[in-house]
mmCIF file of C-alpha atoms in Angstrom:
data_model
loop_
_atom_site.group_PDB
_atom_site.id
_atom_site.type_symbol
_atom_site.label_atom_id
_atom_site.label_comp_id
_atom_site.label_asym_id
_atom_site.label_seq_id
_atom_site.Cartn_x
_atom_site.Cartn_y
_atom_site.Cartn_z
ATOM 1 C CA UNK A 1 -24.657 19.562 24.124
ATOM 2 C CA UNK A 2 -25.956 22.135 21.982
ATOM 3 C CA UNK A 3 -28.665 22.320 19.762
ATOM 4 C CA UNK A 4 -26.481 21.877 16.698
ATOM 5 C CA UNK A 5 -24.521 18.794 17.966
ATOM 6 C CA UNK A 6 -27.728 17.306 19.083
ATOM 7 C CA UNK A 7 -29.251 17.975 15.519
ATOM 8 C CA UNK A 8 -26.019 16.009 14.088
ATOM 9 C CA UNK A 9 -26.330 13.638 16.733
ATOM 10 C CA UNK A 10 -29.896 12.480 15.318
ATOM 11 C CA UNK A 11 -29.598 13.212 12.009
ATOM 12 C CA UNK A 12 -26.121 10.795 12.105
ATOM 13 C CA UNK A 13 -28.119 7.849 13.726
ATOM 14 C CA UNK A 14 -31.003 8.060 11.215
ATOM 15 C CA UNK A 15 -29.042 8.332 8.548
ATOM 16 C CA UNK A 16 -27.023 5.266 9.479
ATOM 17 C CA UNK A 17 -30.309 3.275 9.929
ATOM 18 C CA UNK A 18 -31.607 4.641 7.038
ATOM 19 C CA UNK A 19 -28.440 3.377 4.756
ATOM 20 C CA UNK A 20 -28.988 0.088 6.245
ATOM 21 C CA UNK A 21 -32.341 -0.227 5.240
ATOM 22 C CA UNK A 22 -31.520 0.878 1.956
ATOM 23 C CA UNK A 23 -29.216 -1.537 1.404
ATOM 24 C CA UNK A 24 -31.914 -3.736 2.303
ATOM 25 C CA UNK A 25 -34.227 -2.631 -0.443
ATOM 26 C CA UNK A 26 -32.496 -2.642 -3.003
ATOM 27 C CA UNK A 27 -30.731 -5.854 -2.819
ATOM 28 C CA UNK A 28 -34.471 -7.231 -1.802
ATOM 29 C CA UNK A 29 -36.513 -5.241 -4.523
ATOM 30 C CA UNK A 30 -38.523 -3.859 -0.999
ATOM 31 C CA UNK A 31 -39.612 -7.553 -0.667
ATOM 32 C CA UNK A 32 -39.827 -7.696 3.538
ATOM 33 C CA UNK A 33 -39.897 -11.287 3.234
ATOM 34 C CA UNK A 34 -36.936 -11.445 0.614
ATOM 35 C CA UNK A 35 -33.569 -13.256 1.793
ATOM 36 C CA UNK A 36 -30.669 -10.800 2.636
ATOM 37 C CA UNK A 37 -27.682 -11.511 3.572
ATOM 38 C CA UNK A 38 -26.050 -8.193 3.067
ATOM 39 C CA UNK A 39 -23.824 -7.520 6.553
ATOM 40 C CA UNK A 40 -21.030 -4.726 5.421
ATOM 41 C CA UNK A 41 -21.107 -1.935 3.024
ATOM 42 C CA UNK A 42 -18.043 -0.045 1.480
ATOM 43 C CA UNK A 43 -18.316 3.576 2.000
ATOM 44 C CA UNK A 44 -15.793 6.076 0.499
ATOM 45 C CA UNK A 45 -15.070 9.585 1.927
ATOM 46 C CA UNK A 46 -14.698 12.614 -0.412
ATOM 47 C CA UNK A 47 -12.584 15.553 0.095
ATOM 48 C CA UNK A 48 -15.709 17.853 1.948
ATOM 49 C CA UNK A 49 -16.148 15.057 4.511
ATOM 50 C CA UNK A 50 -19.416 13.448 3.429
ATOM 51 C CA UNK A 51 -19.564 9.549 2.321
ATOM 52 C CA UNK A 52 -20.700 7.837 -0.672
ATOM 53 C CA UNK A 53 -21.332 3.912 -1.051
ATOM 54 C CA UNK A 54 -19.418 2.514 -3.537
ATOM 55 C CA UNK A 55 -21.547 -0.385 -4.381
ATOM 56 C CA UNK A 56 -19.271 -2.514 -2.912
ATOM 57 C CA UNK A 57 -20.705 -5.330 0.003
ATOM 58 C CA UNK A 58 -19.718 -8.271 1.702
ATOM 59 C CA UNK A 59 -22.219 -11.001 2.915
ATOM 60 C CA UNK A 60 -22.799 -12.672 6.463
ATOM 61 C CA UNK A 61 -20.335 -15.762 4.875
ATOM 62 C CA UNK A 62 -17.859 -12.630 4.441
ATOM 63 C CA UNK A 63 -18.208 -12.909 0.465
ATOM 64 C CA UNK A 64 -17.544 -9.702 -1.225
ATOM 65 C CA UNK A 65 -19.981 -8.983 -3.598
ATOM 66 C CA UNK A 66 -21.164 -5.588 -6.134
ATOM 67 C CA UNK A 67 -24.825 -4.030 -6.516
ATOM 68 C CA UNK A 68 -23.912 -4.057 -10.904
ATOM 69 C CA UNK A 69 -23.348 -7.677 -10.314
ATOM 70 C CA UNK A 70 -26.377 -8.591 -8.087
ATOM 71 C CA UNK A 71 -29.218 -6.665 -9.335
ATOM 72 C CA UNK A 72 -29.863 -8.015 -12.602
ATOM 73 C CA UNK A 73 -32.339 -5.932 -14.350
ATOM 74 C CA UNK A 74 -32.289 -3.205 -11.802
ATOM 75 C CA UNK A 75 -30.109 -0.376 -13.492
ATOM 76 C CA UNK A 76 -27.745 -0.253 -10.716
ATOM 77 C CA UNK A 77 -26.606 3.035 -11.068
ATOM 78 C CA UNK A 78 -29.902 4.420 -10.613
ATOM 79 C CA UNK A 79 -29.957 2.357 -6.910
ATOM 80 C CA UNK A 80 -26.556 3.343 -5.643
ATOM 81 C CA UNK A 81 -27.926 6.882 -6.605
ATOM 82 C CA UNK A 82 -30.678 6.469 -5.205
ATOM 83 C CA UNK A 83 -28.987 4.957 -1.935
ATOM 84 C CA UNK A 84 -26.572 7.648 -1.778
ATOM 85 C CA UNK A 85 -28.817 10.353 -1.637
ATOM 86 C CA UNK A 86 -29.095 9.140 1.786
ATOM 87 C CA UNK A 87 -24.921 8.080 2.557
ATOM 88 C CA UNK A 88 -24.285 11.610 1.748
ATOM 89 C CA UNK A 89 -25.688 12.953 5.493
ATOM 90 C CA UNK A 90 -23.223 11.108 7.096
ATOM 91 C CA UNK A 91 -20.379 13.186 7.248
ATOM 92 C CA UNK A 92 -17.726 15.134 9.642
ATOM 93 C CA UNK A 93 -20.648 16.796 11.408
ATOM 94 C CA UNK A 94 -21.560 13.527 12.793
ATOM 95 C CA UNK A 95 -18.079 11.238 12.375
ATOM 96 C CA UNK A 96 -18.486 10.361 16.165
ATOM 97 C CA UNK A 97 -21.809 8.354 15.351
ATOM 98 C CA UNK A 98 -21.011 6.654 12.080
ATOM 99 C CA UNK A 99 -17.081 5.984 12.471
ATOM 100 C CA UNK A 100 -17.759 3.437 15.617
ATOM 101 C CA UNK A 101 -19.793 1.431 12.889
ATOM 102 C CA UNK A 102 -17.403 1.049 10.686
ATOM 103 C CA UNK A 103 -13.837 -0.712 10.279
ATOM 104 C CA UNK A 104 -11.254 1.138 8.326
ATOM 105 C CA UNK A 105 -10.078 -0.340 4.771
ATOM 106 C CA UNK A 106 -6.998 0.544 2.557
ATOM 107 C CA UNK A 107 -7.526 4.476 0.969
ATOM 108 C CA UNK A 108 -8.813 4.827 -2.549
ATOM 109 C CA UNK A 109 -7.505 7.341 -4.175
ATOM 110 C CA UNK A 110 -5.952 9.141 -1.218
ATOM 111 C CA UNK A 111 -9.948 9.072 0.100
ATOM 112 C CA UNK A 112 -10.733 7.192 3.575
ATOM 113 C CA UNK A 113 -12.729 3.744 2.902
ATOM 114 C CA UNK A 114 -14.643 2.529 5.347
ATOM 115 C CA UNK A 115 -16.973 -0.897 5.834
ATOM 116 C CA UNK A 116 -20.182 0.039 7.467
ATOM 117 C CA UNK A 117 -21.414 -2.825 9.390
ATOM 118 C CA UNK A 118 -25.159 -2.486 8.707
ATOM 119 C CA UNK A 119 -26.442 -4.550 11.657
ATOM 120 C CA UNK A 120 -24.914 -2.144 13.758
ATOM 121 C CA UNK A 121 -26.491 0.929 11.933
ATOM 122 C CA UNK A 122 -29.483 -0.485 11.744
ATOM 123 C CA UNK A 123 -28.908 -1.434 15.590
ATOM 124 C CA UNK A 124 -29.212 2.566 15.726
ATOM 125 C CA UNK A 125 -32.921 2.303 16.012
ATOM 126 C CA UNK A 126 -33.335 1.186 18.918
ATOM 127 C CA UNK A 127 -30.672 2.807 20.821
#
């Protein structure tokens, strides 16, 4: 493997566990203790490859569920924002570590959807 595949490699995984955790935060307010149920997160590919979260989630009971509706006083836009400053790493550089995570949903737009099954991503950590 070359030095450029490995760099994707690892920046793929810690991206992945890093969207997972973000997820975390912001549905928790960074409360470690908080409840979170969070288990899937919709992730929507643009046309250069890279993925954006859409807000969208579904919940260990498999409820689907938005950020705009759950975070109350939190300005949602400013979390997903926030959150996909970090979404936007994972990309075609590093498909083959983020892809395996996920299970395909219908297109969007003619753009690839994706559910990103965050216990597996944040799984990534200790692989």
């Amino acid at each position: 493997m070359s030095a450029s595949q490995a760099a994707n490699e690892s920046l793929g995984r810690v991206m992945a566990v890093v969207t997972a955790a973000a997820v975390r935060d912001t549905l928790t307010g960074h409360g470690d203790r908080a409840h979170f149920d969070a288990v899937r997160l919709e992730l929507e590919e643009g046309a250069d490859g890279s993925l954006l979260a859409t807000g969208r989630y579904w919940t260990v009971s498999g409820e689907e569920r938005t950020l705009a509706r759950d975070l109350g006083d939190t300005d949602p836009g400013i979390a997903l924002h926030d959150m996909n400053e970090w979404v936007a790493y994972l990309n075609e550089g590093n498909h083959h570590i983020w892809r395996p995570l996920c299970t395909k949903l219908l297109d969007r737009d003619r753009n690839p959807v994706y559910a990103l099954d965050l216990v597996k991503a944040a799984g990534l950590l200790s692989v």
